[in-house]
Short mmCIF file of N, CA and C in Angstrom, two decimals:
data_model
loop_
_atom_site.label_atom_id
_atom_site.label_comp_id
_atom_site.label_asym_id
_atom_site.label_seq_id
_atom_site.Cartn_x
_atom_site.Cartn_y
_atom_site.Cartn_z
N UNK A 1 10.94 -22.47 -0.82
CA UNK A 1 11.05 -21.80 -2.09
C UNK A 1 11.09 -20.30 -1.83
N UNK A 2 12.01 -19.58 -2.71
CA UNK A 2 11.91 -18.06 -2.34
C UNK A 2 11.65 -17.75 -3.86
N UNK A 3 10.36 -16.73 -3.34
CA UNK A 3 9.77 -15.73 -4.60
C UNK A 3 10.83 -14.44 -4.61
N UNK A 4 10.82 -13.76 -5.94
CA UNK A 4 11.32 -12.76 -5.92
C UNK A 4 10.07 -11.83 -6.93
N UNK A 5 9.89 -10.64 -6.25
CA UNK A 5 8.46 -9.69 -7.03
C UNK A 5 9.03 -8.80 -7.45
N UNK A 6 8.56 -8.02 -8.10
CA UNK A 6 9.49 -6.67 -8.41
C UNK A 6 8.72 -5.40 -7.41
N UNK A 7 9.47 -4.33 -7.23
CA UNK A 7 9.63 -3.23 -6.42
C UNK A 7 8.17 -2.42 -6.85
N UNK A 8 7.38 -2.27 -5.49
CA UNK A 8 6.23 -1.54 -6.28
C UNK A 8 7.10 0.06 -6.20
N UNK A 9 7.97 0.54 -7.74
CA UNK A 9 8.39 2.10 -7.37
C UNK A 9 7.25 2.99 -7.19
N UNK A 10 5.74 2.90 -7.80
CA UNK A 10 5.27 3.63 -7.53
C UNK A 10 4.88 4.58 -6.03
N UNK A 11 4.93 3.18 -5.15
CA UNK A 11 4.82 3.22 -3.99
C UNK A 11 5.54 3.90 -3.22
N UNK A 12 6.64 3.51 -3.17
CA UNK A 12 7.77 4.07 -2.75
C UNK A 12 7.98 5.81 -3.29
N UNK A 13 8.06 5.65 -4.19
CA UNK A 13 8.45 7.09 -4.72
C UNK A 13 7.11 8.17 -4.65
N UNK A 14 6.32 7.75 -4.61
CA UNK A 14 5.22 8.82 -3.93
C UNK A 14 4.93 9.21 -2.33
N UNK A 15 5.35 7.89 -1.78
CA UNK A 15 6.10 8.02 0.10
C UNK A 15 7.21 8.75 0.13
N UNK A 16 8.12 8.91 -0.98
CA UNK A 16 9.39 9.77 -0.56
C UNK A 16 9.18 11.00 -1.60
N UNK A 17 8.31 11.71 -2.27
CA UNK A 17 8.05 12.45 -2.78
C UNK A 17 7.41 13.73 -1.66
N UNK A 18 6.13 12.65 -0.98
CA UNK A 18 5.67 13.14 -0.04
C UNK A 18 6.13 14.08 1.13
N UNK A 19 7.17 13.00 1.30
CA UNK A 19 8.32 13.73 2.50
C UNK A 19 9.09 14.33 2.50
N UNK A 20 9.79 14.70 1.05
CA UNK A 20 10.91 15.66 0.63
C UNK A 20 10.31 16.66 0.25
N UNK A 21 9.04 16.35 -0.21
CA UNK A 21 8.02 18.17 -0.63
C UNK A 21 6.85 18.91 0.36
N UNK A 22 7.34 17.87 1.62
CA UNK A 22 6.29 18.24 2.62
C UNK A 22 6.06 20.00 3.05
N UNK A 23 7.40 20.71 2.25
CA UNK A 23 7.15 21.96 2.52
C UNK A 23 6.25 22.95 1.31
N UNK A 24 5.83 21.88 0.29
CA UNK A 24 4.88 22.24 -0.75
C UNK A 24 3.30 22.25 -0.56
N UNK A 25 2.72 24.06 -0.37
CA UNK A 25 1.79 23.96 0.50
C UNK A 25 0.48 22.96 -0.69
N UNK A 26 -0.22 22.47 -0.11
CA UNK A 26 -1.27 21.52 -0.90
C UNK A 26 -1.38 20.44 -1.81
N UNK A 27 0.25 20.24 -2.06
CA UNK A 27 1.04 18.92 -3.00
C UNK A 27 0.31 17.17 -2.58
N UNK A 28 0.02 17.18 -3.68
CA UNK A 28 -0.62 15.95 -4.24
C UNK A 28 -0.22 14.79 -5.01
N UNK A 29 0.44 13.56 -4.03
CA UNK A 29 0.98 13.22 -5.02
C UNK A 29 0.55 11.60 -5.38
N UNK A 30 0.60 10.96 -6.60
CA UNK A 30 -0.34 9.97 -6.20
C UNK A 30 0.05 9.06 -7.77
N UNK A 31 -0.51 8.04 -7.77
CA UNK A 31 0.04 6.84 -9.34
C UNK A 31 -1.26 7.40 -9.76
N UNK A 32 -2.01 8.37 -10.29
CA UNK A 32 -3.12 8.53 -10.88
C UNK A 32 -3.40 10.09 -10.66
N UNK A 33 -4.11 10.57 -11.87
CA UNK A 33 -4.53 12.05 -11.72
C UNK A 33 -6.08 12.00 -11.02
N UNK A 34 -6.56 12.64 -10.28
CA UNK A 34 -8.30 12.62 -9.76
C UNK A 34 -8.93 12.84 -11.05
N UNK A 35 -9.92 12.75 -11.63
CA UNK A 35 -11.11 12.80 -12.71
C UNK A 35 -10.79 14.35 -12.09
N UNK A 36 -11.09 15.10 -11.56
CA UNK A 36 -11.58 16.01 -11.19
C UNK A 36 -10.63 17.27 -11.02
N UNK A 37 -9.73 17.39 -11.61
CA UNK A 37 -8.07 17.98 -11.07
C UNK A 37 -8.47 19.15 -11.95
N UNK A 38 -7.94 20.63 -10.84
CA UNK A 38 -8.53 21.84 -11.81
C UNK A 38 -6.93 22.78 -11.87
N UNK A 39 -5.64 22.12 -11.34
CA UNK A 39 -5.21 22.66 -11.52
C UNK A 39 -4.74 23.31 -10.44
N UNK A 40 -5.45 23.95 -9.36
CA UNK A 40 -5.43 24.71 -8.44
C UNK A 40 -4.68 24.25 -7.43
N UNK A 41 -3.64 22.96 -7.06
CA UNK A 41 -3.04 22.92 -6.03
C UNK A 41 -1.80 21.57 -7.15
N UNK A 42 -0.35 21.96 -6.94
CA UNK A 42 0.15 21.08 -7.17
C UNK A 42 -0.10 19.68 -7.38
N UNK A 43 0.12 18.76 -8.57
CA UNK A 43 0.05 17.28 -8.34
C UNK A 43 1.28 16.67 -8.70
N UNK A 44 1.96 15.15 -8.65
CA UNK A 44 2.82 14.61 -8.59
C UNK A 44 2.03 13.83 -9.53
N UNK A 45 2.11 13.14 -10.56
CA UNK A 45 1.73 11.24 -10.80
C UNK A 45 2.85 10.75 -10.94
N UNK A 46 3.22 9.51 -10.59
CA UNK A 46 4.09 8.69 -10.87
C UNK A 46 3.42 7.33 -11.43
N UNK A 47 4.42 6.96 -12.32
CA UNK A 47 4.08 5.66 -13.46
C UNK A 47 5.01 5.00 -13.44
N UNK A 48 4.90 3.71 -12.91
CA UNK A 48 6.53 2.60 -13.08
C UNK A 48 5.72 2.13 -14.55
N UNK A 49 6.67 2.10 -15.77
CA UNK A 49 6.61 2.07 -17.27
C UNK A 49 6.93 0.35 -17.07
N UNK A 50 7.78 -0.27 -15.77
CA UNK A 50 8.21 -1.98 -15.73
C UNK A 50 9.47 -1.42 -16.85
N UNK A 51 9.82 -3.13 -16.63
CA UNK A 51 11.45 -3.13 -17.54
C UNK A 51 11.73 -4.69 -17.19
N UNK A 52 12.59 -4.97 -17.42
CA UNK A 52 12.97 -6.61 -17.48
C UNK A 52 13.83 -6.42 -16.36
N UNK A 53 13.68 -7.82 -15.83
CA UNK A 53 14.59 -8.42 -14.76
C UNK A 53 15.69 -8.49 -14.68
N UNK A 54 17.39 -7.96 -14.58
CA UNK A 54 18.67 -8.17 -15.39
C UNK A 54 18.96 -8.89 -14.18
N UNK A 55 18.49 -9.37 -12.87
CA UNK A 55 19.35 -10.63 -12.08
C UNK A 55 17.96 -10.87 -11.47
N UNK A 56 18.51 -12.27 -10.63
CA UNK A 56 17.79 -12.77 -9.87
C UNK A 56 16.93 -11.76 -8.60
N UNK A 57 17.43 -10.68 -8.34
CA UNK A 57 17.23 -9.28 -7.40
C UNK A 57 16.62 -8.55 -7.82
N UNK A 58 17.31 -7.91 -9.03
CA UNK A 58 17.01 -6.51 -9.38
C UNK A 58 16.81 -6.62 -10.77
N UNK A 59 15.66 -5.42 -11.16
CA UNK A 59 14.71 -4.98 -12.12
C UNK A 59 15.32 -3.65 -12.53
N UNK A 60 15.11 -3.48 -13.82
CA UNK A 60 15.70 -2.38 -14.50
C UNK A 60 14.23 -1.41 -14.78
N UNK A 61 14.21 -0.61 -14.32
CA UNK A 61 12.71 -0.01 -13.97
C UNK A 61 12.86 1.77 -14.78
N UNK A 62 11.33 1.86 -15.75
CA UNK A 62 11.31 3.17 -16.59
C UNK A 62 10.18 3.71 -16.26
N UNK A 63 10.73 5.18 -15.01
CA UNK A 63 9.47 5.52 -14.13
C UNK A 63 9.07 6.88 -14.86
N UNK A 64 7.90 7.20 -15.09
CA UNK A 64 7.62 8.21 -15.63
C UNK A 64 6.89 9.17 -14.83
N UNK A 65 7.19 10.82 -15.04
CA UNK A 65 6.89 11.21 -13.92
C UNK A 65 6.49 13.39 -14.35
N UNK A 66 4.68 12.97 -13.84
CA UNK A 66 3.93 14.26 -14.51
C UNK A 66 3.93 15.10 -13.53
N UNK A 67 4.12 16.60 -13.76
CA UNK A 67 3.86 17.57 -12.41
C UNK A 67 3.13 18.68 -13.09
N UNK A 68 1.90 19.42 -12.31
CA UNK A 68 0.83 19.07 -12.81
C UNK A 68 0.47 20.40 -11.71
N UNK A 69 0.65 22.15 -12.42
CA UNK A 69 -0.07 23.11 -11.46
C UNK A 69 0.27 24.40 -12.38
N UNK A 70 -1.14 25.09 -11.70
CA UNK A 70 -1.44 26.53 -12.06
C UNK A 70 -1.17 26.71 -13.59
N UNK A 71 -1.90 27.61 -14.35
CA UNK A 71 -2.17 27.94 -15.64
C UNK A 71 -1.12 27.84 -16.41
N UNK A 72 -1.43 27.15 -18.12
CA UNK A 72 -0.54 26.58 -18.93
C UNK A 72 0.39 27.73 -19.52
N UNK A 73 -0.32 29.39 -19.25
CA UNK A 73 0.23 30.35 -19.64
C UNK A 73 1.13 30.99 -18.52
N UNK A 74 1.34 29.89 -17.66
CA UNK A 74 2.21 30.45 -16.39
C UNK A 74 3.01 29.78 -15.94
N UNK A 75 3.64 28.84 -16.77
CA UNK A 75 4.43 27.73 -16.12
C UNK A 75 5.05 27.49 -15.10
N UNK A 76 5.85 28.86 -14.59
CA UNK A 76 7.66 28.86 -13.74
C UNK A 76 7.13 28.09 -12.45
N UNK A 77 5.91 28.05 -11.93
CA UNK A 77 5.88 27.33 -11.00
C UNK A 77 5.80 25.83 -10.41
N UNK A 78 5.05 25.44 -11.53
CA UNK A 78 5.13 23.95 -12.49
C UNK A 78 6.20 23.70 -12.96
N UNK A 79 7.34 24.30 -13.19
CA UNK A 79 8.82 24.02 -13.62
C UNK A 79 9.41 23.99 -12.48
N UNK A 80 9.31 24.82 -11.87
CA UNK A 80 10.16 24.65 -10.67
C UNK A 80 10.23 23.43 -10.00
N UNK A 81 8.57 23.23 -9.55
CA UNK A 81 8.89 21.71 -8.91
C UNK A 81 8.95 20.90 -9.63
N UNK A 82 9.13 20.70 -11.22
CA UNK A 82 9.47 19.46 -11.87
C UNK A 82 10.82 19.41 -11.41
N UNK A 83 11.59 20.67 -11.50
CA UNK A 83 13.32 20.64 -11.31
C UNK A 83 13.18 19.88 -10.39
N UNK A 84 12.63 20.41 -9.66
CA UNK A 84 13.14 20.14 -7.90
C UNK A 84 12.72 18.55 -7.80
N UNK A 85 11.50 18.17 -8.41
CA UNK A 85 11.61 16.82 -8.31
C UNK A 85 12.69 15.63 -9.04
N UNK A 86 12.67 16.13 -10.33
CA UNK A 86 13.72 15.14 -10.79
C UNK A 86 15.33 15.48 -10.32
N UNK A 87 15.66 16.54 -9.50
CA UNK A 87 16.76 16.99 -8.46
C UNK A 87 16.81 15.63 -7.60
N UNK A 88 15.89 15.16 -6.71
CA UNK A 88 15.61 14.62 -5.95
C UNK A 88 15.76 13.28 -6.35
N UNK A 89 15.02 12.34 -7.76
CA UNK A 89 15.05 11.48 -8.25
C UNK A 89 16.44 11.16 -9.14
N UNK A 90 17.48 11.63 -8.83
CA UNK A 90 18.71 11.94 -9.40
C UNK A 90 19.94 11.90 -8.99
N UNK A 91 19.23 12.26 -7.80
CA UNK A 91 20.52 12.56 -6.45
C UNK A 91 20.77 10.94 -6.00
N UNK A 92 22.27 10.90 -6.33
CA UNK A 92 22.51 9.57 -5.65
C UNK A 92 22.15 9.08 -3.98
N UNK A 93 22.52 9.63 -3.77
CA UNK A 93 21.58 9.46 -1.85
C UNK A 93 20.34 9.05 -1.83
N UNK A 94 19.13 8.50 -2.97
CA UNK A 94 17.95 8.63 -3.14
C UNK A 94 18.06 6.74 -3.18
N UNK A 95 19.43 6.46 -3.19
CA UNK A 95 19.64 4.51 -3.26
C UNK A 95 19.93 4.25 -1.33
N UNK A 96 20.30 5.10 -0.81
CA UNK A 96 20.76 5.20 0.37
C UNK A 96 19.90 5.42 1.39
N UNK A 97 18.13 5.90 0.96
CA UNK A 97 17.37 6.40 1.90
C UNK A 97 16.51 4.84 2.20
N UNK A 98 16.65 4.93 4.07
CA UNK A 98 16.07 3.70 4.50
C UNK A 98 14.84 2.94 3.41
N UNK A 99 15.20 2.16 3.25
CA UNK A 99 13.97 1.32 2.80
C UNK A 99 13.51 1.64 1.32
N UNK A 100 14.41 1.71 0.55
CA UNK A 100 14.59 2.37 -0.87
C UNK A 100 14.95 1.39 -1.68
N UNK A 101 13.59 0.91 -2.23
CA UNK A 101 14.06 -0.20 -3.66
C UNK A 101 15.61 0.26 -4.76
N UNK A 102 15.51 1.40 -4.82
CA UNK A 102 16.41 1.99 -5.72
C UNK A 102 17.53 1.74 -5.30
N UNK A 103 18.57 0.88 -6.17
CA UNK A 103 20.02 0.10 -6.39
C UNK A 103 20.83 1.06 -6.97
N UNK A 104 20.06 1.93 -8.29
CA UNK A 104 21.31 2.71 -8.92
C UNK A 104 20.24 3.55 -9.64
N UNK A 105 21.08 4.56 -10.24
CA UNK A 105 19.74 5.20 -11.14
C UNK A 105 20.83 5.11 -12.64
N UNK A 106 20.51 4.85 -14.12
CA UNK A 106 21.11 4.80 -15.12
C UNK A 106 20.89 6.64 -15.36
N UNK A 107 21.83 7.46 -15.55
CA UNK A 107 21.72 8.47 -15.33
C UNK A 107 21.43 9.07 -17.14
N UNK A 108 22.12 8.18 -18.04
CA UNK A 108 21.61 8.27 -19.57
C UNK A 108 20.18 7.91 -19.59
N UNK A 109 19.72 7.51 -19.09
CA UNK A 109 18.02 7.25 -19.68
C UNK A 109 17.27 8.12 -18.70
N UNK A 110 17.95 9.19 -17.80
CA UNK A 110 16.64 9.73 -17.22
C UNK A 110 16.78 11.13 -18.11
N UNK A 111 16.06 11.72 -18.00
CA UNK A 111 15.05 13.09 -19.26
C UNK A 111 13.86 13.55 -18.98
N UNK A 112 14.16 14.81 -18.98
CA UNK A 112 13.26 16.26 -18.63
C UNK A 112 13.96 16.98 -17.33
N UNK A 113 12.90 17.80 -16.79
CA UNK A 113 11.54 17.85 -17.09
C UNK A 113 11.10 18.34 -18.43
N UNK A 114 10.42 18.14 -19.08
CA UNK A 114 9.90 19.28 -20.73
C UNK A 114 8.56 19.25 -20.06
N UNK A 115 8.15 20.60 -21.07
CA UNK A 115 6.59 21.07 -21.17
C UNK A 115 6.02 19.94 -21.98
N UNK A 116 4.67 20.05 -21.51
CA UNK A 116 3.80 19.39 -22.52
C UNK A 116 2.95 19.90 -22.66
N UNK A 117 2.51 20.54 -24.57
CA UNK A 117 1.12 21.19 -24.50
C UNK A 117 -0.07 20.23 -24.45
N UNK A 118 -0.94 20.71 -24.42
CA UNK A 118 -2.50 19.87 -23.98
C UNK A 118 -3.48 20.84 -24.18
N UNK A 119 -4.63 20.27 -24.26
CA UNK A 119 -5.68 21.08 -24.04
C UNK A 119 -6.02 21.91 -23.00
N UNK A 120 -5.92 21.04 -22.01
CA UNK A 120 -6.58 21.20 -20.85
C UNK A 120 -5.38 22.80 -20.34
N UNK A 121 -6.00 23.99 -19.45
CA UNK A 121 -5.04 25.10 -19.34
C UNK A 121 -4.64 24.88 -18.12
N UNK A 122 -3.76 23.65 -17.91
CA UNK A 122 -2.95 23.43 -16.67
C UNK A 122 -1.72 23.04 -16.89
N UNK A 123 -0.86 23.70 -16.33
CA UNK A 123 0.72 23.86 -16.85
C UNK A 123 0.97 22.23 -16.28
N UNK A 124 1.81 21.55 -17.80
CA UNK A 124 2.27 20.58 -17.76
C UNK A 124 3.75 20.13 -17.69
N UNK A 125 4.49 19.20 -16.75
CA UNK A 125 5.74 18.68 -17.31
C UNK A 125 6.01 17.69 -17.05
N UNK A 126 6.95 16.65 -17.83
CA UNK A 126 6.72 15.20 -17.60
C UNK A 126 8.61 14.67 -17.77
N UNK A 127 8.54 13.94 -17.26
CA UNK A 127 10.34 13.56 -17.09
C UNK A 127 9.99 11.72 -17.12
N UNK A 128 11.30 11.33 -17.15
CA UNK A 128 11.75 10.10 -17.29
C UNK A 128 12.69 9.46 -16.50
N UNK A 129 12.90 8.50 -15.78
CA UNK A 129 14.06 7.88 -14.65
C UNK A 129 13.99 6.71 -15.23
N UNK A 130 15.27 5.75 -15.21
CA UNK A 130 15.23 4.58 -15.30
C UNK A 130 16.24 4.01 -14.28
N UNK A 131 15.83 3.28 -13.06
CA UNK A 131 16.10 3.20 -12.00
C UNK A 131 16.43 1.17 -11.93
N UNK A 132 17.38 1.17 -11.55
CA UNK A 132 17.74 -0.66 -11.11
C UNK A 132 17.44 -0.70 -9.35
N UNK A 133 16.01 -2.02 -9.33
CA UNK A 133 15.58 -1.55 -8.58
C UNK A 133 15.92 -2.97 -7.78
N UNK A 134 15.71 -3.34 -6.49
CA UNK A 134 15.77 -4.37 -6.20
C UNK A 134 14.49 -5.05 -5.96
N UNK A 135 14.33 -6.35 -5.69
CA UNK A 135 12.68 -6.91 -5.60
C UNK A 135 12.72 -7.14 -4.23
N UNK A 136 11.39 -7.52 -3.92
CA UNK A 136 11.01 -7.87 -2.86
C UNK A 136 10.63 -9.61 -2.78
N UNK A 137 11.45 -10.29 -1.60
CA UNK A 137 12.10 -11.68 -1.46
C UNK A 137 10.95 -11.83 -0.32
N UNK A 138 10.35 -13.01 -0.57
CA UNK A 138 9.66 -13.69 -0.05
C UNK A 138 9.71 -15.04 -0.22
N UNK A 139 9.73 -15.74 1.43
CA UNK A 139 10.04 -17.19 1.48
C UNK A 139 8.92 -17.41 1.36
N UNK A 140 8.34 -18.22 0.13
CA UNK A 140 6.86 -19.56 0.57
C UNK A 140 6.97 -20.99 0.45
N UNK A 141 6.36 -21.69 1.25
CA UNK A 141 6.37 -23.06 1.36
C UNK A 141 5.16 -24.01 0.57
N UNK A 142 5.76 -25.02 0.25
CA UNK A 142 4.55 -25.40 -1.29
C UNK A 142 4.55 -27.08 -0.33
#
């Protein structure tokens, strides 16, 4: 019998976040914010939102995605790397990198980066990808 699972993107896309911003000094990137986040060094979160199955393979996947530095009255630097990240999450070559769940990216459903106000005085921005992803195939025996 072969299982088919869906793509952990979170996983993936915080391993290749990692490595394309490795020149971002103190970047943090992770499926969760720390309790404890002051702001003071770049963060990444990534959120796979899920999506339905459209084949036996591949998952139609709505990844959501927060970047997360220095004061809410100071944005450009917190913008910058939102650009630069959803640059990255955009770029067709991003289906092509070894070991990359990502099949295609639907280029109408991805959006941002935008600001987000909040309480909290840490410059916010949050974007959207919706990515066809492939699953992960596993033979088990019953």
């Amino acid at each position: 019998m072969t299982m088919v699972m869906p793509p952990d993107l979170e996983l993936w896309i915080c391993t290749y976040l990692r490595a394309q911003l490795a020149d971002v000094s103190g970047l943090k990137v992770s499926n969760r914010e720390p309790d404890d986040y002051s702001g003071s060094v770049p963060l990444i979160v990534v959120r796979d939102d899920g999506g339905s199955q459209s084949d036996r393979l591949l998952f139609d996947r709505s990844v959501g995605v927060t970047v997360r530095y220095g004061p809410r009255n100071s944005p450009k630097k917190c913008r910058d790397l939102a650009a630069r990240v959803y640059g990255l999450l955009t770029d067709p070559s991003v289906c092509l990198v070894e070991g990359s769940p990502i099949a295609g990216i639907s280029e109408d459903g991805c959006n941002g980066p935008y600001a987000v106000a909040e309480d909290a005085d840490i410059a916010r921005f949050y974007m959207v990808f919706e990515f066809s992803a492939v699953g992960t195939v596993e033979n088990t025996e019953i």
